[in-house]
């Protein structure tokens, strides 16, 4: 799909569909969270961490959060070292 979008021109029709996702933080902010980003990238987990910061800023107690990041080629995957 990435190659298709890369070759699409402005105005070309693109068929898509949206599915609901169960990918979310627990509703109880005190539940510990382990995040494993192996192949998914960090983007969804950055969103989780931002949401947790917003909760903390509002006074919510947070459970421990741990983020593991894995990559195949550190010479090209570490863009912001």
PDB file of C-alpha atoms in Angstrom:
ATOM      1  CA  UNK A   1       0.000   0.000   0.000  1.00  0.00           C
ATOM      2  CA  UNK A   2       2.880   2.407   0.636  1.00  0.00           C
ATOM      3  CA  UNK A   3       4.147   1.943  -2.939  1.00  0.00           C
ATOM      4  CA  UNK A   4       0.644   2.562  -4.275  1.00  0.00           C
ATOM      5  CA  UNK A   5       0.291   5.789  -2.305  1.00  0.00           C
ATOM      6  CA  UNK A   6       3.795   6.910  -3.274  1.00  0.00           C
ATOM      7  CA  UNK A   7       2.905   6.591  -6.950  1.00  0.00           C
ATOM      8  CA  UNK A   8      -0.570   8.161  -6.642  1.00  0.00           C
ATOM      9  CA  UNK A   9      -1.064  11.628  -8.054  1.00  0.00           C
ATOM     10  CA  UNK A  10      -3.059  14.432  -6.467  1.00  0.00           C
ATOM     11  CA  UNK A  11      -6.719  13.843  -7.275  1.00  0.00           C
ATOM     12  CA  UNK A  12      -6.338  10.091  -7.931  1.00  0.00           C
ATOM     13  CA  UNK A  13      -9.125   8.094  -6.253  1.00  0.00           C
ATOM     14  CA  UNK A  14      -7.997   5.998  -3.312  1.00  0.00           C
ATOM     15  CA  UNK A  15     -10.167   3.261  -1.812  1.00  0.00           C
ATOM     16  CA  UNK A  16      -9.879   2.827   1.920  1.00  0.00           C
ATOM     17  CA  UNK A  17     -11.742   1.648   4.959  1.00  0.00           C
ATOM     18  CA  UNK A  18     -11.431   2.361   8.664  1.00  0.00           C
ATOM     19  CA  UNK A  19     -11.708  -0.354  11.266  1.00  0.00           C
ATOM     20  CA  UNK A  20     -12.232   0.143  14.980  1.00  0.00           C
ATOM     21  CA  UNK A  21      -9.154  -0.573  17.068  1.00  0.00           C
ATOM     22  CA  UNK A  22      -8.744  -2.161  20.469  1.00  0.00           C
ATOM     23  CA  UNK A  23      -5.229  -0.669  20.691  1.00  0.00           C
ATOM     24  CA  UNK A  24      -5.667   1.568  23.737  1.00  0.00           C
ATOM     25  CA  UNK A  25      -4.411   2.213  27.224  1.00  0.00           C
ATOM     26  CA  UNK A  26      -6.243   0.515  30.099  1.00  0.00           C
ATOM     27  CA  UNK A  27      -9.145   2.575  31.440  1.00  0.00           C
ATOM     28  CA  UNK A  28      -7.580   2.391  34.936  1.00  0.00           C
ATOM     29  CA  UNK A  29      -4.551   4.710  34.779  1.00  0.00           C
ATOM     30  CA  UNK A  30      -2.942   2.964  37.772  1.00  0.00           C
ATOM     31  CA  UNK A  31      -2.538  -0.319  35.875  1.00  0.00           C
ATOM     32  CA  UNK A  32       1.136  -0.838  34.904  1.00  0.00           C
ATOM     33  CA  UNK A  33       1.761  -0.671  31.150  1.00  0.00           C
ATOM     34  CA  UNK A  34       4.441  -2.506  29.157  1.00  0.00           C
ATOM     35  CA  UNK A  35       4.831  -1.225  25.592  1.00  0.00           C
ATOM     36  CA  UNK A  36       6.853  -3.195  23.044  1.00  0.00           C
ATOM     37  CA  UNK A  37       7.665  -1.357  19.804  1.00  0.00           C
ATOM     38  CA  UNK A  38       9.212  -3.996  17.572  1.00  0.00           C
ATOM     39  CA  UNK A  39       8.262  -3.208  14.017  1.00  0.00           C
ATOM     40  CA  UNK A  40       5.359  -0.892  14.860  1.00  0.00           C
ATOM     41  CA  UNK A  41       7.546   2.128  15.397  1.00  0.00           C
ATOM     42  CA  UNK A  42       7.318   4.504  18.310  1.00  0.00           C
ATOM     43  CA  UNK A  43       4.448   6.698  17.047  1.00  0.00           C
ATOM     44  CA  UNK A  44       1.527   4.885  18.718  1.00  0.00           C
ATOM     45  CA  UNK A  45       3.443   4.682  21.975  1.00  0.00           C
ATOM     46  CA  UNK A  46       4.370   8.364  21.885  1.00  0.00           C
ATOM     47  CA  UNK A  47       0.621   8.982  21.797  1.00  0.00           C
ATOM     48  CA  UNK A  48       0.180   6.745  24.845  1.00  0.00           C
ATOM     49  CA  UNK A  49       2.938   8.583  26.718  1.00  0.00           C
ATOM     50  CA  UNK A  50       1.430  11.954  25.815  1.00  0.00           C
ATOM     51  CA  UNK A  51      -1.963  10.767  27.070  1.00  0.00           C
ATOM     52  CA  UNK A  52      -0.380   9.578  30.322  1.00  0.00           C
ATOM     53  CA  UNK A  53       1.366  12.952  30.767  1.00  0.00           C
ATOM     54  CA  UNK A  54      -1.978  14.708  30.319  1.00  0.00           C
ATOM     55  CA  UNK A  55      -3.500  12.422  32.958  1.00  0.00           C
ATOM     56  CA  UNK A  56      -0.582  13.077  35.340  1.00  0.00           C
ATOM     57  CA  UNK A  57      -0.833  16.845  34.788  1.00  0.00           C
ATOM     58  CA  UNK A  58      -4.514  16.578  35.738  1.00  0.00           C
ATOM     59  CA  UNK A  59      -3.581  14.869  39.018  1.00  0.00           C
ATOM     60  CA  UNK A  60      -4.241  11.219  38.121  1.00  0.00           C
ATOM     61  CA  UNK A  61      -2.099   8.533  39.728  1.00  0.00           C
ATOM     62  CA  UNK A  62      -0.267   6.465  37.127  1.00  0.00           C
ATOM     63  CA  UNK A  63       0.997   2.922  37.196  1.00  0.00           C
ATOM     64  CA  UNK A  64       4.529   2.237  36.035  1.00  0.00           C
ATOM     65  CA  UNK A  65       5.106   2.425  32.267  1.00  0.00           C
ATOM     66  CA  UNK A  66       7.946   0.685  30.436  1.00  0.00           C
ATOM     67  CA  UNK A  67       8.705   1.075  26.724  1.00  0.00           C
ATOM     68  CA  UNK A  68      10.888  -1.391  24.827  1.00  0.00           C
ATOM     69  CA  UNK A  69      12.074  -0.396  21.357  1.00  0.00           C
ATOM     70  CA  UNK A  70      13.660  -2.847  18.959  1.00  0.00           C
ATOM     71  CA  UNK A  71      15.167  -2.308  15.549  1.00  0.00           C
ATOM     72  CA  UNK A  72      16.994  -4.318  12.919  1.00  0.00           C
ATOM     73  CA  UNK A  73      19.447  -1.673  11.708  1.00  0.00           C
ATOM     74  CA  UNK A  74      20.434   0.828  14.395  1.00  0.00           C
ATOM     75  CA  UNK A  75      22.474   2.828  11.867  1.00  0.00           C
ATOM     76  CA  UNK A  76      19.267   3.807  10.013  1.00  0.00           C
ATOM     77  CA  UNK A  77      16.544   3.308  12.650  1.00  0.00           C
ATOM     78  CA  UNK A  78      17.928   5.742  15.242  1.00  0.00           C
ATOM     79  CA  UNK A  79      16.919   8.996  13.572  1.00  0.00           C
ATOM     80  CA  UNK A  80      17.087  11.176  16.692  1.00  0.00           C
ATOM     81  CA  UNK A  81      19.913   9.849  18.836  1.00  0.00           C
TER      82      UNK A  81
END
